Coordinates of C-alpha atoms and ligand atoms in Angstrom, one line a residue:
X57 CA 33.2 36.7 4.3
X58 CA 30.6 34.5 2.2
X59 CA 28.4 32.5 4.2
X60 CA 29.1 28.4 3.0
X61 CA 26.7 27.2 1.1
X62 CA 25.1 24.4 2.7
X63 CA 23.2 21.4 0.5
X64 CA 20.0 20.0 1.2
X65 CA 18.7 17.3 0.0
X66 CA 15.5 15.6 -0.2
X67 CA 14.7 11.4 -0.1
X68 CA 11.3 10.9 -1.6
X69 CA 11.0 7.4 0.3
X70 CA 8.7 4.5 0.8
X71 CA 7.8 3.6 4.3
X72 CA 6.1 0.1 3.3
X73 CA 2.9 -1.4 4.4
X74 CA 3.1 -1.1 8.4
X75 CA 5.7 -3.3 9.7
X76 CA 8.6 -1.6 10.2
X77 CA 10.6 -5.3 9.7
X78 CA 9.6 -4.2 6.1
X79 CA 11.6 -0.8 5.6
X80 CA 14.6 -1.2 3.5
X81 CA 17.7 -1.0 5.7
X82 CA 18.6 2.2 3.7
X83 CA 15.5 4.0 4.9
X84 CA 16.4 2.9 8.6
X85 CA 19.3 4.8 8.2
X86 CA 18.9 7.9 6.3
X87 CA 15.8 7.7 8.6
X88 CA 18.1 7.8 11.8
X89 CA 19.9 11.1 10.5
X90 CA 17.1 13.3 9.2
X91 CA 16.7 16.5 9.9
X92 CA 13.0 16.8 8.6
X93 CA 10.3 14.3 7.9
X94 CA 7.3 14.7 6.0
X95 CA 4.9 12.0 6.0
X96 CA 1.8 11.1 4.8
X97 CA -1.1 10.0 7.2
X98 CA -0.4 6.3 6.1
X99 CA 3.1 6.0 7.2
X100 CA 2.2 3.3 10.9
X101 CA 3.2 4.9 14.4
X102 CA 5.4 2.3 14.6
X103 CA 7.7 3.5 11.9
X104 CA 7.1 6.9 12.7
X105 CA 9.0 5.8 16.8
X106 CA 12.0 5.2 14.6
X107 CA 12.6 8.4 14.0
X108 CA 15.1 10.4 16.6
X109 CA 13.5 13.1 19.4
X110 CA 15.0 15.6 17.5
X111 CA 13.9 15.6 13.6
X112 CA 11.5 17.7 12.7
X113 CA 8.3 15.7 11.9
X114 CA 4.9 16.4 10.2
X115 CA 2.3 14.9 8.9
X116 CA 1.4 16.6 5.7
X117 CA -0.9 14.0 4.6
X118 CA -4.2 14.3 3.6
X119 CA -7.1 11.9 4.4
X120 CA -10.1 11.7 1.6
X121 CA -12.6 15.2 1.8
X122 CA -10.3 16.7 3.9
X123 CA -8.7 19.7 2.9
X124 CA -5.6 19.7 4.5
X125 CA -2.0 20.8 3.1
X126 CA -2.3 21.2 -0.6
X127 CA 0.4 19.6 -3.0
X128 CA 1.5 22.7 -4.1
X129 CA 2.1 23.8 -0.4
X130 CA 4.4 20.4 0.3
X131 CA 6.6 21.5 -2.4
X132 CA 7.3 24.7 -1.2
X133 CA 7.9 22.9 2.3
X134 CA 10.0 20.2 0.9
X135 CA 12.1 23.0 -1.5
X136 CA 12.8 25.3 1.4
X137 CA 13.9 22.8 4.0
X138 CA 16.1 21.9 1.3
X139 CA 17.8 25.3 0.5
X140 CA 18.1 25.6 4.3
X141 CA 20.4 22.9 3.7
X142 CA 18.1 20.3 5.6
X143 CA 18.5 16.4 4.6
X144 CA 14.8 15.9 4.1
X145 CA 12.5 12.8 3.8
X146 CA 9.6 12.8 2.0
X147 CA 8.1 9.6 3.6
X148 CA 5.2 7.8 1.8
X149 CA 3.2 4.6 2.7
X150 CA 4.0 1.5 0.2
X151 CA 6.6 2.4 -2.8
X152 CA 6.7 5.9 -3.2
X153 CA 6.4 5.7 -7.1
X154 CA 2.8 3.9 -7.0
X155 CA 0.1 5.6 -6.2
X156 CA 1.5 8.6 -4.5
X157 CA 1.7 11.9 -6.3
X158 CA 5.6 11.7 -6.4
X159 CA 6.1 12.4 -10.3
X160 CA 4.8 16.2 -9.1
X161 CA 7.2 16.2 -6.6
X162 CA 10.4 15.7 -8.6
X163 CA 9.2 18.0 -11.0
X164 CA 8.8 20.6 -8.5
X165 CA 12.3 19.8 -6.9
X166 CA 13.9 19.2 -10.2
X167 CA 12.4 22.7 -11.9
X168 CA 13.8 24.1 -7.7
X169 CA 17.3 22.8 -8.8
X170 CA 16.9 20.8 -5.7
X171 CA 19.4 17.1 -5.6
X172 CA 16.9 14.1 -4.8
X173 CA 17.4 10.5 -4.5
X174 CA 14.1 7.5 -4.5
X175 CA 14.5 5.0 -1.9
X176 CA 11.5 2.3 -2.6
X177 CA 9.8 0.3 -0.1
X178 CA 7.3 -2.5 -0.2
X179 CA 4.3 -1.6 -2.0
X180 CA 1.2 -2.4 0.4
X181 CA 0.2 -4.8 -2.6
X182 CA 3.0 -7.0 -2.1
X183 CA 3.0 -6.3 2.2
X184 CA -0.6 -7.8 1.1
X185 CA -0.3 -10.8 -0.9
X186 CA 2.5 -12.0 1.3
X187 CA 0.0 -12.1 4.5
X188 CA -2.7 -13.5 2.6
X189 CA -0.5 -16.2 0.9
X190 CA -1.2 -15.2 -2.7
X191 CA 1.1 -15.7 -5.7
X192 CA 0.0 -12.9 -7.8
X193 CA 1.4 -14.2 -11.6
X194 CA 0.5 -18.0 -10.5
X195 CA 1.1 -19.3 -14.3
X196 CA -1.5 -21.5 -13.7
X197 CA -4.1 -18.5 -13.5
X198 CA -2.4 -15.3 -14.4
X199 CA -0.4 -14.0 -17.3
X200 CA -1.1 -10.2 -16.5
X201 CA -0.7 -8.7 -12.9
X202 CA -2.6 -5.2 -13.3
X203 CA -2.2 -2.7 -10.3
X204 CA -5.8 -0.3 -10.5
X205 CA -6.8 2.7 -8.6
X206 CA -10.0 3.7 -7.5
X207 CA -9.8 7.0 -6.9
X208 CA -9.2 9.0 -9.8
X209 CA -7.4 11.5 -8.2
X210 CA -8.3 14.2 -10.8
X211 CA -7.4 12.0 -13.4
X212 CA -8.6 10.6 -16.4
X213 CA -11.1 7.7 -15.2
X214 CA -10.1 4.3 -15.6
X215 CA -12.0 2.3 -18.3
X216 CA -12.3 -0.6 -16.6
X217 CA -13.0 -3.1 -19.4
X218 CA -9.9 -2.1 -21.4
X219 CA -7.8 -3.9 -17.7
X220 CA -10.3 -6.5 -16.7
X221 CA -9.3 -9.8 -17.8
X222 CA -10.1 -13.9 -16.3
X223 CA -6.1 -14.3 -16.9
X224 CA -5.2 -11.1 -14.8
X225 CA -4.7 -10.5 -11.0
X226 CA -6.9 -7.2 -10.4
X227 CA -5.1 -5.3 -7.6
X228 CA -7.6 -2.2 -6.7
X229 CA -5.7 0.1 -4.1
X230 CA -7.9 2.6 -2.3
X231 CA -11.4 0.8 -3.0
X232 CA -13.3 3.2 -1.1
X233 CA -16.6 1.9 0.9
X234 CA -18.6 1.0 -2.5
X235 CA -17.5 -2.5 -3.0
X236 CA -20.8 -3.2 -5.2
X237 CA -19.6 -0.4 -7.9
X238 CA -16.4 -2.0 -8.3
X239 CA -18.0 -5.5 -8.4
X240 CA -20.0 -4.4 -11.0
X241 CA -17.2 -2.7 -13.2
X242 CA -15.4 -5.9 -13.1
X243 CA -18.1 -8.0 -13.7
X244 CA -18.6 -5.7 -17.2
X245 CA -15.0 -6.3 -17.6
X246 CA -15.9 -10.0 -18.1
X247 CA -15.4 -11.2 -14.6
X248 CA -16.8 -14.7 -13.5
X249 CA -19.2 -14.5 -10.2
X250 CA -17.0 -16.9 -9.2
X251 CA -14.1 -15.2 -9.2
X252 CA -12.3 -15.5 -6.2
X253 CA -11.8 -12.3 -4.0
X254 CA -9.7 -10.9 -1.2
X255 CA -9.7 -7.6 1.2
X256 CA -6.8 -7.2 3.1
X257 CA -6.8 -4.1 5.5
X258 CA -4.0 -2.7 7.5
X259 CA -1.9 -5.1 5.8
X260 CA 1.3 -6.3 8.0
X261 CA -0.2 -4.2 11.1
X262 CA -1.2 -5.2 14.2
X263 CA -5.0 -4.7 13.4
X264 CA -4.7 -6.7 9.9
X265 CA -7.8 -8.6 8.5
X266 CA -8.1 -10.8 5.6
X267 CA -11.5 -11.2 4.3
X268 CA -12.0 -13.8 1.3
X269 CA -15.3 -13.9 -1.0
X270 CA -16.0 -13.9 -4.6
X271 CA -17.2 -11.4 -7.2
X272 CA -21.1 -12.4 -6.8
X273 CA -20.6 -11.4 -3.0
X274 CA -18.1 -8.2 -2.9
X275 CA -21.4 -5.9 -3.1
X276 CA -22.0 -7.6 0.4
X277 CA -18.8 -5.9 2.1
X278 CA -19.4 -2.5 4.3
X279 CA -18.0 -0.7 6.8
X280 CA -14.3 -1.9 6.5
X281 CA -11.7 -0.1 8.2
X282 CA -9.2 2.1 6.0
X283 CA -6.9 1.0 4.5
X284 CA -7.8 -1.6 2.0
X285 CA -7.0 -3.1 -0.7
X286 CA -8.4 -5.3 -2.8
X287 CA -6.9 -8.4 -4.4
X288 CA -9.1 -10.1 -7.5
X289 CA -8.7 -13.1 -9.5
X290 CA -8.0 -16.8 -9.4
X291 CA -5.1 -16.4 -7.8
X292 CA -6.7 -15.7 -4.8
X293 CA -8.4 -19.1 -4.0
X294 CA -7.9 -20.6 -0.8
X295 CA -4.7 -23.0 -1.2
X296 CA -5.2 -26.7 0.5
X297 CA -6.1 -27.4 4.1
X298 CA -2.6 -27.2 6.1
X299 CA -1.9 -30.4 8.1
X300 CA -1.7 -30.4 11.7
X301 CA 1.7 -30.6 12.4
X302 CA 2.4 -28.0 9.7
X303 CA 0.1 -25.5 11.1
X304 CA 2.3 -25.6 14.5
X305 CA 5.4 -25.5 13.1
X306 CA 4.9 -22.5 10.9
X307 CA 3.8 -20.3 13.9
X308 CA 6.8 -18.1 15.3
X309 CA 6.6 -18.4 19.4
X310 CA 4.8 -14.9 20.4
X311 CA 2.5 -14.6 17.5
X312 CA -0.7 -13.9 18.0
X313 CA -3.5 -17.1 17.2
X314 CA -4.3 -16.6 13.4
X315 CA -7.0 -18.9 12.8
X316 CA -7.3 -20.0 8.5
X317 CA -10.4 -21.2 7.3
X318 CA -10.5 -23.1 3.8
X319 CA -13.6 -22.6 2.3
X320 CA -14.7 -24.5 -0.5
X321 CA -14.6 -23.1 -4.3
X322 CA -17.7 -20.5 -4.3
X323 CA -18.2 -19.5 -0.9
X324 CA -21.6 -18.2 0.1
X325 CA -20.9 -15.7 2.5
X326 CA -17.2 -13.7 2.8
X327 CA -15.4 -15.1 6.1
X328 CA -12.3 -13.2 8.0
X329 CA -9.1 -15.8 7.8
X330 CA -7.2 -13.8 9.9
Ligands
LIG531 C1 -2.4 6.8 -1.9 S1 -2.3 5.1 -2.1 C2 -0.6 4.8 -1.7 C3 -0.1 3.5 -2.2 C4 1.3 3.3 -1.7 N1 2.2 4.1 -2.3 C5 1.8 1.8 -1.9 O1 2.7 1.6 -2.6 O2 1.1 1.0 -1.2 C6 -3.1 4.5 -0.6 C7 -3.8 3.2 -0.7 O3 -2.8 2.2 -0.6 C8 -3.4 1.0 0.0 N2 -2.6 0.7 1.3 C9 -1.6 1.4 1.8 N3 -1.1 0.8 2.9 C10 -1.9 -0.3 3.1 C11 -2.0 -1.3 4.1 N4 -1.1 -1.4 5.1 N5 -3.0 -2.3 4.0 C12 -3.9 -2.2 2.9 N6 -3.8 -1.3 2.0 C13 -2.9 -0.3 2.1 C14 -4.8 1.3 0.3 O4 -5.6 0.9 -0.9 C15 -4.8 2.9 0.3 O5 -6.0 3.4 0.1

């Protein structure tokens, strides 16, 4: 008798900045019945405990100058899990179709004959500008919301002045350490000093820090923990000074203290708001 033919399937599928309040509910539940997971190192241990005892879990991500799993050797993984009629997961930190290699992966599964399905989550620039209270296309200051990398990737370089723009909101995922280079290639680009800046890293996590400063002092920023991104433009300036009884009633009971400084237009030094 012919052995059934059984159907895998693979979900190339966004896991969101950190907070697991954040993952679409139709991750939580193809989440709950996988039988294999795949992550990247992004993806927080907290969405990582949603997954049941007995899926098959591993991280096959890989952490910059690191040589860990190549690409190549994840599609093999994802396209043989698949034909053992596995329903897989490919889960990815943010929106799986920014900034995350996934275009390879269909083509890989699509050229496999393998059936797969995207399920988006929150990009971490969005997880980002919601905890720093940014409104990235303000009218008032932005026509143009441009998402950047900063790692090529093996890619073609960006040329920075051809994106830079005053009326753009500069979104630069994976900054690196060398926040002086990048302040230099947007201030070719045509950037003011003044131009109002923000670092947001682990975005919706536990450890989450917010730094704000400006253009003339992003060379000044070292030695911040992984990941960040960085948020430019006038968008970013600090909004006005909450009143009292507002700052009380917007806290949820149980949250930790999160202290906002306002700082005036050009601050001199970047401060931590949260
Ligand atoms: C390989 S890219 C993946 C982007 C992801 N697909 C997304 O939509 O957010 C990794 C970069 O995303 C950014 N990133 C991801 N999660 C983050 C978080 N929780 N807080 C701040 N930045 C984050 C960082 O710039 C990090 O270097």
């Amino acid at each position: 008798m012919n052995k059934p033919i059984m159907k895998g399937k693979v979900y190339l599928m966004g896991a969101g900045p950190g907070d697991p309040d954040l993952l679409t509910v139709q991750a939580v539940q193809i989440l709950r019945t996988a039988e294999v997971v795949l992550h990247d190192h992004l993806v927080a241990p907290a969405i990582l405990d949603l997954i049941p005892a007995w899926t098959q879990v591993r991280n096959v991500g890989k952490r910059c100058g690191s040589a860990g799993i190549s690409q190549e050797q994840i599609h093999s993984m994802l396209i043989s899990a698949a034909r053992e009629g596995h329903q897989v997961v490919r889960l990815k930190g943010g929106d799986p179709l920014l900034f995350g290699r996934v275009g390879e992966e269909m083509e890989a599964l699509s050229r496999a004959g393998i059936e797969f399905e995207v399920v988006p989550g929150v990009t971490s620039a969005m997880g980002a500008a919601a905890a720093a209270k940014i409104p990235l296309t303000d009218r008032r200051f932005a026509s143009k919301l441009v998402f950047m990398s900063n790692h090529s990737a093996g890619q073609a370089n960006t040329n920075w002045e051809d994106v830079t723009s005053p009326d753009a909101t500069h979104v630069v995922y994976m900054p690196g350490p060398d926040y002086a280079e990048i302040a230099g290639k947007l201030s070719a680009g045509g950037l003011d000093g003044r131009t109002p800046c923000l670092i947001v890293t682990h975005a919706t996590q536990p450890q989450q820090q917010i730094r704000r400063t400006t253009l003339r002092e992003l060379a000044l920023e070292r030695g911040l923990p992984a990941p960040a991104l960085l948020i430019v433009g006038e968008v970013a300036r600090p909004l006005p000074p909450l009143q009292d009884d507002e700052k009380t009633s917007s806290r949820k009971t149980g949250e930790p203290h999160e202290e906002i400084l306002h700082l005036t237009d050009a601050p001199a030094k970047s401060e931590i708001i949260v």
